[in-house]
Coordinates of C-alpha atoms and ligand atoms in Angstrom, one line a residue:
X30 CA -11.1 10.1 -1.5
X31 CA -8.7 7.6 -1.9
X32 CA -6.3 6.5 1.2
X33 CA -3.0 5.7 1.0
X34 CA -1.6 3.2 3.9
X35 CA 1.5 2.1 4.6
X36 CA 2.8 -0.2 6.8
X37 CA 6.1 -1.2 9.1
X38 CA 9.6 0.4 8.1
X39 CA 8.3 2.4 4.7
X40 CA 8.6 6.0 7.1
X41 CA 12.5 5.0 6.3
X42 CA 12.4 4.8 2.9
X43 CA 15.2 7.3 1.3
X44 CA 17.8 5.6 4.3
X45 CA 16.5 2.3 4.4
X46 CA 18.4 -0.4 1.9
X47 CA 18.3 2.6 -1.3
X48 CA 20.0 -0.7 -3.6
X49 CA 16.6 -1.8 -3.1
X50 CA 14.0 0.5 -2.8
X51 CA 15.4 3.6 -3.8
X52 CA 16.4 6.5 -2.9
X53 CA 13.7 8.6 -2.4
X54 CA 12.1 9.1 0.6
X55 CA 8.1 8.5 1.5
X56 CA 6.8 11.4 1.4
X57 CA 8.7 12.5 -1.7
X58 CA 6.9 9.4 -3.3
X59 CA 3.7 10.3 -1.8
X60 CA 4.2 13.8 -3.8
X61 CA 4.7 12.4 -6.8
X62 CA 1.4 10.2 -5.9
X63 CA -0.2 13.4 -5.6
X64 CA 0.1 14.2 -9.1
X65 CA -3.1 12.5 -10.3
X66 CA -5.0 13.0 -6.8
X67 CA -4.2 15.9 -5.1
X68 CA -6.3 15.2 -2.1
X69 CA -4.9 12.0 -1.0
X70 CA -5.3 10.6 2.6
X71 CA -2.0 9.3 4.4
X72 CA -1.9 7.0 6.7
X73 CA 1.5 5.1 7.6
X74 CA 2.2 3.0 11.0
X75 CA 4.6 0.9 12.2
X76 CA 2.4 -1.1 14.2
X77 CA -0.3 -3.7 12.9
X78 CA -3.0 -2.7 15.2
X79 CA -3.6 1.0 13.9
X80 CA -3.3 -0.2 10.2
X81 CA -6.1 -2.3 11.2
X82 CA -8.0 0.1 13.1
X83 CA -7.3 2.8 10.1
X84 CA -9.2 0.1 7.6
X85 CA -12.2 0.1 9.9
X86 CA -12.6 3.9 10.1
X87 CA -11.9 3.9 6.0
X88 CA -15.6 2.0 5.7
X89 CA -17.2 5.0 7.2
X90 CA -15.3 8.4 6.7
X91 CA -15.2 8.9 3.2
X92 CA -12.5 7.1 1.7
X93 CA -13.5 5.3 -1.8
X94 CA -10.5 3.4 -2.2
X95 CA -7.4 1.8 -0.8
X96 CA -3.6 1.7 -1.8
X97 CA -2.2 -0.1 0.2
X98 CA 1.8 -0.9 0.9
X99 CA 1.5 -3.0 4.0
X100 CA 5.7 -3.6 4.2
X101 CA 6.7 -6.8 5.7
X102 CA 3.2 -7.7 6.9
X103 CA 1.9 -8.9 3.4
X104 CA 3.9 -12.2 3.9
X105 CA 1.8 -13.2 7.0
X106 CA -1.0 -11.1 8.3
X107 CA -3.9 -12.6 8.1
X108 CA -5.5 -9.7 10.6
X109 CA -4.6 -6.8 8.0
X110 CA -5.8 -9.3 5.5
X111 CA -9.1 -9.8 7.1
X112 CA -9.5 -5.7 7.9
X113 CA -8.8 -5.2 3.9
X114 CA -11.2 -8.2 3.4
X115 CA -14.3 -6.0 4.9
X116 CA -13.2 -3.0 2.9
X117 CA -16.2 -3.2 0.3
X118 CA -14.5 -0.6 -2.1
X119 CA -11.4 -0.9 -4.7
X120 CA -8.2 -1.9 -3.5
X121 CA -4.6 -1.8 -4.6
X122 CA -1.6 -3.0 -3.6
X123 CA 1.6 -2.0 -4.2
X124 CA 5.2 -2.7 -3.3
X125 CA 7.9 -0.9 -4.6
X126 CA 10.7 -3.8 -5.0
X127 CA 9.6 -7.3 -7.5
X128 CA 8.6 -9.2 -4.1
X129 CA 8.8 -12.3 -6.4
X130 CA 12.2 -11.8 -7.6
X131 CA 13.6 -11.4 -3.8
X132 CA 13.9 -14.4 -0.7
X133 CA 11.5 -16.9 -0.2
X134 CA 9.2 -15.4 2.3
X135 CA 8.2 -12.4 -0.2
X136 CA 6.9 -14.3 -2.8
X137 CA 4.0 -15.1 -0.2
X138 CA 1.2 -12.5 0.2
X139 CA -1.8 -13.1 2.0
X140 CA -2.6 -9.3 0.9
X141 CA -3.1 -10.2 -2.8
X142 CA -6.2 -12.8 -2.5
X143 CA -8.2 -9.9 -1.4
X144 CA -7.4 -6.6 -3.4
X145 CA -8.4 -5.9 -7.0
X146 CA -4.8 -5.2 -8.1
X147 CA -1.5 -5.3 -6.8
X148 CA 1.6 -3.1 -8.9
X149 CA 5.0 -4.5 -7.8
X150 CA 9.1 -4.1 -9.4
X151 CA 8.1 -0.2 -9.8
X152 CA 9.8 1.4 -7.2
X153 CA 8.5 5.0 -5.7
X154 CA 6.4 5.1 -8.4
X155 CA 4.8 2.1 -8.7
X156 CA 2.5 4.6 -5.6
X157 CA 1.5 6.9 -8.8
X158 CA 1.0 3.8 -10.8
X159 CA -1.7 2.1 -7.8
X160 CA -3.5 5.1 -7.5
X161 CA -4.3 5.7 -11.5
X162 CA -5.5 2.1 -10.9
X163 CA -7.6 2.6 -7.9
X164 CA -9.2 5.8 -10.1
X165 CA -9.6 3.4 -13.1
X166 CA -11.2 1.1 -11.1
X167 CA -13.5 4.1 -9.3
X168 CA -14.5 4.7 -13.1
X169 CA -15.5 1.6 -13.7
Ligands
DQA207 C1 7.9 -4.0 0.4 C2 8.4 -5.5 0.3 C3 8.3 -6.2 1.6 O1 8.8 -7.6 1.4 C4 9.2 -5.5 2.6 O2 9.1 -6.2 3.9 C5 8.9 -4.1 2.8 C6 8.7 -3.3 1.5 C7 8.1 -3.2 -0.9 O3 7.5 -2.2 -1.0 O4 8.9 -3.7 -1.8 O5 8.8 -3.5 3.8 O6 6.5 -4.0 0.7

């Protein structure tokens, strides 16, 4: 079953800056997700710790691969990075705004080294977009 995480501020998506991420909100993004995988796993945080946590009860509870939108914490956590890092299973990625087109600090991620994929510039549904890739790359 693939999981879908997501990180710091992405609950406000739909209010939160729509110029650049839209105006949908997360869970109508999530729906559209849902199209291809009807049974997808959810988990979103604010806080670094259960993201992390989450990641080490993905290795044992069923989940077969990761999408992952880790929000502001792709440009410098090297904990989530490590957590993602022990995840032997495919993993993807995804932001919904071109991170490298935007300030300097986003066009860092310490995510990317260790996924399979990463699906940026999409907006809401770049999400559809990283799971077909984490099910292409189940298939493989
Ligand atoms: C984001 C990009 C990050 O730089 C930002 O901090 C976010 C959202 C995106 O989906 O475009 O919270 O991950």
């Amino acid at each position: 079953m693939i999981l879908i995480v997501n990180g710091p501020n992405l609950s406000q998506l739909g209010a939160r800056d729509p110029a650049v991420y839209g105006s949908l909100t997360l869970e109508q993004i999530l729906d559209e997700a849902r199209y291809d995988a009807p049974d997808l796993r959810v988990f979103t945080s604010e806080s670094e710790g259960e993201l992390i946590t989450r990641l080490h009860v993905a290795r044992d509870d069923g989940t077969t691969a990761v999408v992952i939108n880790p929000g502001a914490l792709t440009h410098y956590s090297y904990a989530l990075r490590d957590a993602l890092e022990m995840l032997d299973m495919p993993k993807v990625e995804v932001h919904l705004s071109q991170t490298a087109a935007r300030e300097e600090f986003r066009r860092v991620s310490v995510i990317s080294p260790v996924v399979d994929a990463t699906i940026t510039g999409v907006g809401g549904f770049g999400y559809r977009l990283a799971v077909q890739a984490a099910q292409h790359l189940l298939q493989r």
